[in-house]
Short mmCIF file of C-alpha atoms and ligand atoms in Angstrom, two decimals:
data_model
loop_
_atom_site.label_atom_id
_atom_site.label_comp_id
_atom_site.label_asym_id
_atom_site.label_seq_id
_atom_site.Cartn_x
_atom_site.Cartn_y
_atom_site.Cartn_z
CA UNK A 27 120.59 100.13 81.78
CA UNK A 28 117.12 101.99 82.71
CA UNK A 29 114.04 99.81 82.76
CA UNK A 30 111.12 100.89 80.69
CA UNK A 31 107.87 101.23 82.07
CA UNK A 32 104.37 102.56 81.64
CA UNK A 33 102.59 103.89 84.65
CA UNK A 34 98.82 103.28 84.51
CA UNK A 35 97.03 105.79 86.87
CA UNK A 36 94.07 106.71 88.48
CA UNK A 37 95.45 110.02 91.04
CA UNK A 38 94.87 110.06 93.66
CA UNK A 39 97.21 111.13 96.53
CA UNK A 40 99.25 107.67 96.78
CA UNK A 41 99.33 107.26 93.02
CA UNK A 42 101.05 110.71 93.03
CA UNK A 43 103.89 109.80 95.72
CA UNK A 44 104.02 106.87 93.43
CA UNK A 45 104.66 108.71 90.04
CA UNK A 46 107.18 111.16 91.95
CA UNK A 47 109.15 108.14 93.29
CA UNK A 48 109.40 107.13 89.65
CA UNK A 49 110.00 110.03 87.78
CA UNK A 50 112.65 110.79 90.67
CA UNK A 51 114.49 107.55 89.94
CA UNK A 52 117.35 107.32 87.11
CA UNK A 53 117.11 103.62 87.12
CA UNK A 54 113.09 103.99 85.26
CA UNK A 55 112.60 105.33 81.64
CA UNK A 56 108.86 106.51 82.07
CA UNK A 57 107.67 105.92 78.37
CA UNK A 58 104.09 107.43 79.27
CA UNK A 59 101.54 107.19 81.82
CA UNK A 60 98.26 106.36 81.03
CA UNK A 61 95.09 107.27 83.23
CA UNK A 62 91.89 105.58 84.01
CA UNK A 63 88.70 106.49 85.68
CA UNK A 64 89.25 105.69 89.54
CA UNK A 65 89.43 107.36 92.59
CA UNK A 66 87.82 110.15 90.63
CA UNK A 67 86.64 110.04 87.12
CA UNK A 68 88.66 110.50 84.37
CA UNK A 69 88.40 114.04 83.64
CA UNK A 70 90.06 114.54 86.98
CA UNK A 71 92.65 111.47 86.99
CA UNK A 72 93.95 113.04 83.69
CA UNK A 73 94.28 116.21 84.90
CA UNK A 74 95.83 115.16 88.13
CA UNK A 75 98.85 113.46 86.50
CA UNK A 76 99.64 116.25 84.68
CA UNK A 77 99.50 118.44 87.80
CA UNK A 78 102.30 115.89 89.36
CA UNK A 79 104.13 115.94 86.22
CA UNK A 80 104.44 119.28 86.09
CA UNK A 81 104.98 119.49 89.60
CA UNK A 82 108.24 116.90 89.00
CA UNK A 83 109.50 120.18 86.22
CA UNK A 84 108.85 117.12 83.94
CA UNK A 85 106.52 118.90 81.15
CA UNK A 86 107.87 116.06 78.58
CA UNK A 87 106.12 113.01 79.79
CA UNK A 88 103.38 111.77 77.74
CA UNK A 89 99.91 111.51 79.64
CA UNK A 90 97.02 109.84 78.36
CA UNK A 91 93.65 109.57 78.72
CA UNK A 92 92.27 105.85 78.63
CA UNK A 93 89.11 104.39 79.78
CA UNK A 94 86.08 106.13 81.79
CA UNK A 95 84.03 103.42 83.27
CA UNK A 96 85.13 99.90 83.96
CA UNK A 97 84.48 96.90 81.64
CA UNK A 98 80.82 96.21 82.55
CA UNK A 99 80.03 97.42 85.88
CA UNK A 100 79.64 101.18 87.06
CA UNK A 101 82.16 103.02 88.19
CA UNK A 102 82.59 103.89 91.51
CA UNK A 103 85.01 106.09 92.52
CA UNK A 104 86.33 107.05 96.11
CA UNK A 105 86.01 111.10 96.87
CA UNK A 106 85.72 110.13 100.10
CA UNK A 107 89.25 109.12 100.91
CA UNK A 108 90.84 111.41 98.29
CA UNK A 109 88.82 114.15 98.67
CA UNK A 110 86.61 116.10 95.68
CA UNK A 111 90.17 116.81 93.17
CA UNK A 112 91.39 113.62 93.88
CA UNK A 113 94.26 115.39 95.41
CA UNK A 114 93.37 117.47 98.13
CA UNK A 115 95.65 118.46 100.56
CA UNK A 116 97.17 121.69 98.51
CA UNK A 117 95.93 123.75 95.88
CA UNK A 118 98.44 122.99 93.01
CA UNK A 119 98.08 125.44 89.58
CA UNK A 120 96.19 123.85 86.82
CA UNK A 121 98.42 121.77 84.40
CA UNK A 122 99.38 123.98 81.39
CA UNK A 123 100.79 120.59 79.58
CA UNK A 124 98.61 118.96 77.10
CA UNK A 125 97.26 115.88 77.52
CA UNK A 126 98.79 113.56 74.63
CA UNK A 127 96.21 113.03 71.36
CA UNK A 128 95.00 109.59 71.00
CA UNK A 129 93.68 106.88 73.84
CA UNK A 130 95.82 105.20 76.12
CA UNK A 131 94.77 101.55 75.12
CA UNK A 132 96.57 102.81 71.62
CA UNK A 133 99.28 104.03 73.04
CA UNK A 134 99.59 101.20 75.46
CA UNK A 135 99.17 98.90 72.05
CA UNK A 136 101.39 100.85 69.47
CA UNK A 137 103.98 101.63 71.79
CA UNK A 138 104.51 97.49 73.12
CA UNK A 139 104.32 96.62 69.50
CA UNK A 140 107.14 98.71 68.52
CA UNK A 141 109.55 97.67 71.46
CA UNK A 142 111.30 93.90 71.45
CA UNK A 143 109.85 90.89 73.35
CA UNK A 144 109.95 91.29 77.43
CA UNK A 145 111.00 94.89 77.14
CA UNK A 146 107.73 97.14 79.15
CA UNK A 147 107.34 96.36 82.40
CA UNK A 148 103.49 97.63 83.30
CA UNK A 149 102.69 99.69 86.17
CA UNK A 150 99.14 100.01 86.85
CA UNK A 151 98.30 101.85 90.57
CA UNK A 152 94.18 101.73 89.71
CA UNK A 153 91.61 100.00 88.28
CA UNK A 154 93.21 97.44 85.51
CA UNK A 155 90.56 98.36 82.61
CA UNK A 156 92.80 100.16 80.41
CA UNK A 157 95.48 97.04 80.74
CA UNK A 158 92.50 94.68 79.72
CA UNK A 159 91.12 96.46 77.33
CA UNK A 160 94.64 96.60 75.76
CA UNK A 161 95.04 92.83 76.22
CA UNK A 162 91.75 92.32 74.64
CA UNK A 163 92.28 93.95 71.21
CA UNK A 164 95.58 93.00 71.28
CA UNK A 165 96.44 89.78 72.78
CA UNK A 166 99.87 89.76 70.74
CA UNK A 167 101.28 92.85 72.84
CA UNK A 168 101.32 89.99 75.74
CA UNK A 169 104.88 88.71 74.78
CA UNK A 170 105.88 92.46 74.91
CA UNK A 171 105.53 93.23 78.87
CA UNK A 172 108.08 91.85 81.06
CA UNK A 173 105.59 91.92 83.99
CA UNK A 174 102.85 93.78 85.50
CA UNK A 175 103.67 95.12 89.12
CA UNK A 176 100.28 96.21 90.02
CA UNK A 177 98.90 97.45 93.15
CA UNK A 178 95.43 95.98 93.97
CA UNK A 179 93.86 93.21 96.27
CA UNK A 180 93.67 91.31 99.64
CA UNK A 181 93.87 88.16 101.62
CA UNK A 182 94.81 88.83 105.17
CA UNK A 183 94.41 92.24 105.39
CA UNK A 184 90.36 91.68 103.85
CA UNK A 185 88.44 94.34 101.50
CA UNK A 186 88.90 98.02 102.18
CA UNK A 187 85.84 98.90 99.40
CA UNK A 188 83.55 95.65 100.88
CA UNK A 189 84.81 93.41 103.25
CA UNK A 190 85.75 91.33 100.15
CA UNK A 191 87.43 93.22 97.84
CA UNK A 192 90.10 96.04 97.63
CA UNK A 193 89.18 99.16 95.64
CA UNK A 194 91.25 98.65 92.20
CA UNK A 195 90.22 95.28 92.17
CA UNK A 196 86.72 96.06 93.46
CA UNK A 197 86.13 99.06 90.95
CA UNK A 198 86.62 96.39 87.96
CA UNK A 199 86.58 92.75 88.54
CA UNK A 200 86.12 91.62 84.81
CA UNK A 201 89.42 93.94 84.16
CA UNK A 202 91.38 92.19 86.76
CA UNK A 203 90.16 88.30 85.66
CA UNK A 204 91.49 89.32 82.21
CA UNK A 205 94.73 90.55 83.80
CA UNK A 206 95.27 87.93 86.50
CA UNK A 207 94.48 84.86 83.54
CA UNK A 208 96.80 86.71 80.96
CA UNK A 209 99.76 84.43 81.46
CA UNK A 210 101.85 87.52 82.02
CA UNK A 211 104.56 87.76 85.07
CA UNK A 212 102.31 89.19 87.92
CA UNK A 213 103.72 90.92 90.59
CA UNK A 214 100.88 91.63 93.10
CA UNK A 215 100.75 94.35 96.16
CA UNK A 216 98.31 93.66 98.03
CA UNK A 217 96.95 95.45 101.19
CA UNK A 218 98.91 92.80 102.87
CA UNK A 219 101.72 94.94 102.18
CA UNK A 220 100.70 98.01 101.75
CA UNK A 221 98.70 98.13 105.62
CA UNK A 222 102.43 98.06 106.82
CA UNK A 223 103.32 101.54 105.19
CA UNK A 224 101.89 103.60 107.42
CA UNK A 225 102.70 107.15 107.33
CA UNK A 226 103.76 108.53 110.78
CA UNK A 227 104.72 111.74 111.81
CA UNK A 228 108.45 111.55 111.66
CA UNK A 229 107.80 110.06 108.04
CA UNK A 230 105.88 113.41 107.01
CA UNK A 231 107.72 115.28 108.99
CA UNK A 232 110.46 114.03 106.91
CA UNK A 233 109.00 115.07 103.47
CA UNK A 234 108.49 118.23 104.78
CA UNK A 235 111.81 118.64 105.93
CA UNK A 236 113.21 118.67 102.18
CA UNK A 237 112.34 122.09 102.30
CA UNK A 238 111.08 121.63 98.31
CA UNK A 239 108.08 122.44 96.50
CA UNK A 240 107.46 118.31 95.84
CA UNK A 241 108.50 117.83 99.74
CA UNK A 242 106.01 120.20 100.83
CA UNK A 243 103.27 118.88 98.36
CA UNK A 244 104.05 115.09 99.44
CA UNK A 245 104.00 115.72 103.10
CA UNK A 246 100.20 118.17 102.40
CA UNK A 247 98.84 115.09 100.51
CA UNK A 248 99.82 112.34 103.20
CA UNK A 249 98.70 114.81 105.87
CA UNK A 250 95.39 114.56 103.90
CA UNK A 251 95.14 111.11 102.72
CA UNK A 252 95.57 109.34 106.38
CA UNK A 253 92.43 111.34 108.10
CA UNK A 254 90.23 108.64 106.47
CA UNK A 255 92.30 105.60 107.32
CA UNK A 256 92.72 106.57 111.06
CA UNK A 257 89.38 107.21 111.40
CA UNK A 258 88.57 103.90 109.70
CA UNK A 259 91.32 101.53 111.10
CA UNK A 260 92.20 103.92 114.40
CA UNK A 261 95.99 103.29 112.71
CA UNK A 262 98.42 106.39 113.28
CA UNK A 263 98.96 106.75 109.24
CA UNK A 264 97.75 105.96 106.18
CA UNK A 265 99.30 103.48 103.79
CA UNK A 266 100.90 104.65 101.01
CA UNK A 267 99.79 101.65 98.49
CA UNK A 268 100.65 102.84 95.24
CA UNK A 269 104.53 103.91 95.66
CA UNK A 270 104.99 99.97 96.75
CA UNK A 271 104.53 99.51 93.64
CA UNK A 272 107.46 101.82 91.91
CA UNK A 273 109.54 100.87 94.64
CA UNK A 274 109.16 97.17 94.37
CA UNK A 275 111.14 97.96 90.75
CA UNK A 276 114.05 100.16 92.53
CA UNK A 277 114.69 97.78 95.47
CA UNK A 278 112.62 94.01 94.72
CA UNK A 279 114.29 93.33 98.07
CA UNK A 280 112.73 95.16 100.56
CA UNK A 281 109.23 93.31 99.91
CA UNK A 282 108.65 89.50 100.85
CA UNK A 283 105.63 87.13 99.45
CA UNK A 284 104.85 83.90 97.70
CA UNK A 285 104.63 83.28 93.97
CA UNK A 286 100.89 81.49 94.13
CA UNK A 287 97.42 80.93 92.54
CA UNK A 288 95.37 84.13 92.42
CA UNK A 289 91.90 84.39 90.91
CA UNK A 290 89.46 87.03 90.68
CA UNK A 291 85.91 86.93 92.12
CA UNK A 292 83.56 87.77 89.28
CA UNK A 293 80.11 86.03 90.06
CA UNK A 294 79.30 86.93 93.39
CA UNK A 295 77.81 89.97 94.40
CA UNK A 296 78.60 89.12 97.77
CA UNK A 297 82.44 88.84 97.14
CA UNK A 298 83.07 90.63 93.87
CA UNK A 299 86.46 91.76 93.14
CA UNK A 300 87.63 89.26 95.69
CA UNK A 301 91.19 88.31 95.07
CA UNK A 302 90.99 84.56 95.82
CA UNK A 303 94.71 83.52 96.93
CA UNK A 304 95.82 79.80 97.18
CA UNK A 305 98.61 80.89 100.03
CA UNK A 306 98.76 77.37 101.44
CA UNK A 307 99.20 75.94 98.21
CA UNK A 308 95.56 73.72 98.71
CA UNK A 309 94.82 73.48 95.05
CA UNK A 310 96.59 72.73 91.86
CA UNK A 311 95.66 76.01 90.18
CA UNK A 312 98.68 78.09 88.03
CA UNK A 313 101.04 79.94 89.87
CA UNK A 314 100.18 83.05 88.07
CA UNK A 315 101.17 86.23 90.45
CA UNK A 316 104.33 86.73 93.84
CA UNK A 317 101.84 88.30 95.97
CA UNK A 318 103.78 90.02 98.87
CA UNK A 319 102.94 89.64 102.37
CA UNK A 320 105.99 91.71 103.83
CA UNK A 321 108.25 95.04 103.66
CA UNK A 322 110.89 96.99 105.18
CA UNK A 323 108.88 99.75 105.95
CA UNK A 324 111.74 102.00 106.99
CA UNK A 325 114.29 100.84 104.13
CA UNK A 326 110.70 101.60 101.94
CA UNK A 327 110.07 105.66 103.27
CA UNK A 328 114.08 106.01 103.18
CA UNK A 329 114.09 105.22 99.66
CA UNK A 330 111.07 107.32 99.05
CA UNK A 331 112.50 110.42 100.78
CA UNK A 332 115.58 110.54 99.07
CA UNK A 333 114.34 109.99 95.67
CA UNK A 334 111.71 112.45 96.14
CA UNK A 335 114.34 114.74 97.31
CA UNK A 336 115.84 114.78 94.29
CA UNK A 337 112.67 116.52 92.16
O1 RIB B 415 92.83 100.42 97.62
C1 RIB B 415 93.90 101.33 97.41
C2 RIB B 415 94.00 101.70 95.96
O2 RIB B 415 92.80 102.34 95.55
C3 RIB B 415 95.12 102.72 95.68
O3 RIB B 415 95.60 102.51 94.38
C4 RIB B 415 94.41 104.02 95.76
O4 RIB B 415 95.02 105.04 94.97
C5 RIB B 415 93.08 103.66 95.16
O5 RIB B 415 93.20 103.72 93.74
CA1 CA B 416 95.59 104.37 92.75
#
């Protein structure tokens, strides 16, 4: 039995890893994937996942375009880390595959109104605007999503965008409160997690080693990607956040956290887009989001390798 999902994007170098890990797994039915303004603007993101699409040999998924600023505040995007494309690393032929007609909040609405109660589970690797803005004009798609296994915030780890706040969460706050107070199953990855993929050398070695066009793409972008988080953190890799995500779905068990009260900073310029989480369990808030803590960072790049090695 595949599980549906719909994969909302902003690529980005570890969104794409993420959305080849899917589309390179039997057990996921990718009903579309949806982009948002992020790590570049939307022009780009939209573009990008049909680069990686096409990339896959899979010219039949649906891509939208969704949203191209966040709720209220400006968007902010992060050249910096992904470079001026978004996905720099290797120059990859411009997409010949349309994008799909229509927004993404519509076809994030129309397509979990036509599928049975619990059925979606959402995938969003960026900033959560085109999830809320679904939510918000149509709060009865709700009982529709099984859960939302997002990537996005911090506690331990602390911001990577301020010292605060992580980038998705940091690029729209108001889009995560409406997300993180939806009622809806949250599974969050946090940089908790995601600090404790760290690519290495064997590890991009070993995409290389597929000897594939997707192989040799994957290994270019996480050659590219980690420059900025060495420099930055002095680690020996960069952390590939967004596959968590997809790979959370394939094997839950490799990750371990805490199913606990997480809120969203809104108020404070100071701490915007803080994600506040009650890990000791000091207040009597909801339990709304399992916000992970751990992973099996080798069973994690051995899954990724051989799936990818599949496209
Ligand atoms: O903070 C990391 C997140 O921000 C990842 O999703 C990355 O792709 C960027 O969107
Ligand atoms: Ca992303």
């Amino acid at each position: 039995m595949t599980r549906k999902i719909i994969i909302d994007t902003d690529p980005g170098q570890d969104d794409a890893v993420a959305i080849l890990l899917a589309l390179g797994s039997p057990e996921l039915e990718v009903l579309g994937i949806t982009c948002v303004a992020g790590n570049v603007p939307l022009p780009l993101t939209s573009k990008n996942a049909r680069v990686i699409c096409e990339l896959a040999g899979r010219r039949d998924v649906k891509v939208f375009a969704g949203c191209e600023k966040p709720l209220q505040r400006p968007l902010v995007t992060a050249e910096y880390v992904h470079g001026k494309t978004g996905l720099d690393g290797i120059e990859l032929p411009a997409p010949t595959m349309p994008l799909q007609d229509g927004h993404a909040v519509d076809f994030l609405i129309e397509t979990l109104r036509a599928e049975a109660p619990g059925a979606v589970t959402l995938c969003p690797l960026g900033p959560l605007t085109n999830i809320a803005t679904a939510l918000q004009r149509a709060p009865d798609i709700a009982p529709k999503i099984a859960e939302i296994v997002l990537m996005g915030g911090a506690y331990f780890e602390v911001g990577n965008t301020t010292p605060a706040a992580e980038f998705n969460i940091h690029v729209d706050p108001q889009a995560a409160e409406i997300v993180f107070k939806s009622g809806i199953p949250l599974v969050v990855m946090p940089l908790d997690v995601t600090h404790k993929v760290l690519t290495t050398r064997a590890r991009v070695e070993a995409f290389r080693a597929l000897g594939t066009p997707v192989g040799h793409a994957v290994a270019s972008w996480t050659d590219f990607f980690e420059r900025f988080d060495m420099a930055k953190y002095g680690s020996q890799g960069a952390p590939l956040h967004d596959p968590c995500v997809i790979a959370y779905l394939l094997r839950p068990e490799l990750f371990e956290g805490r199913h606990i009260n997480v809120e969203i900073e809104t108020q404070s310029e100071l701490t915007m887009g803080m994600t506040v989480a009650d890990w000791w369990g000091v207040t009597d808030r909801p339990r709304n989001a399992m916000f992970m803590g751990k992973v099996d960072a080798e069973g994690f790049y051995q899954l990724l390798t051989e799936r990818i090695g599949r496209l």
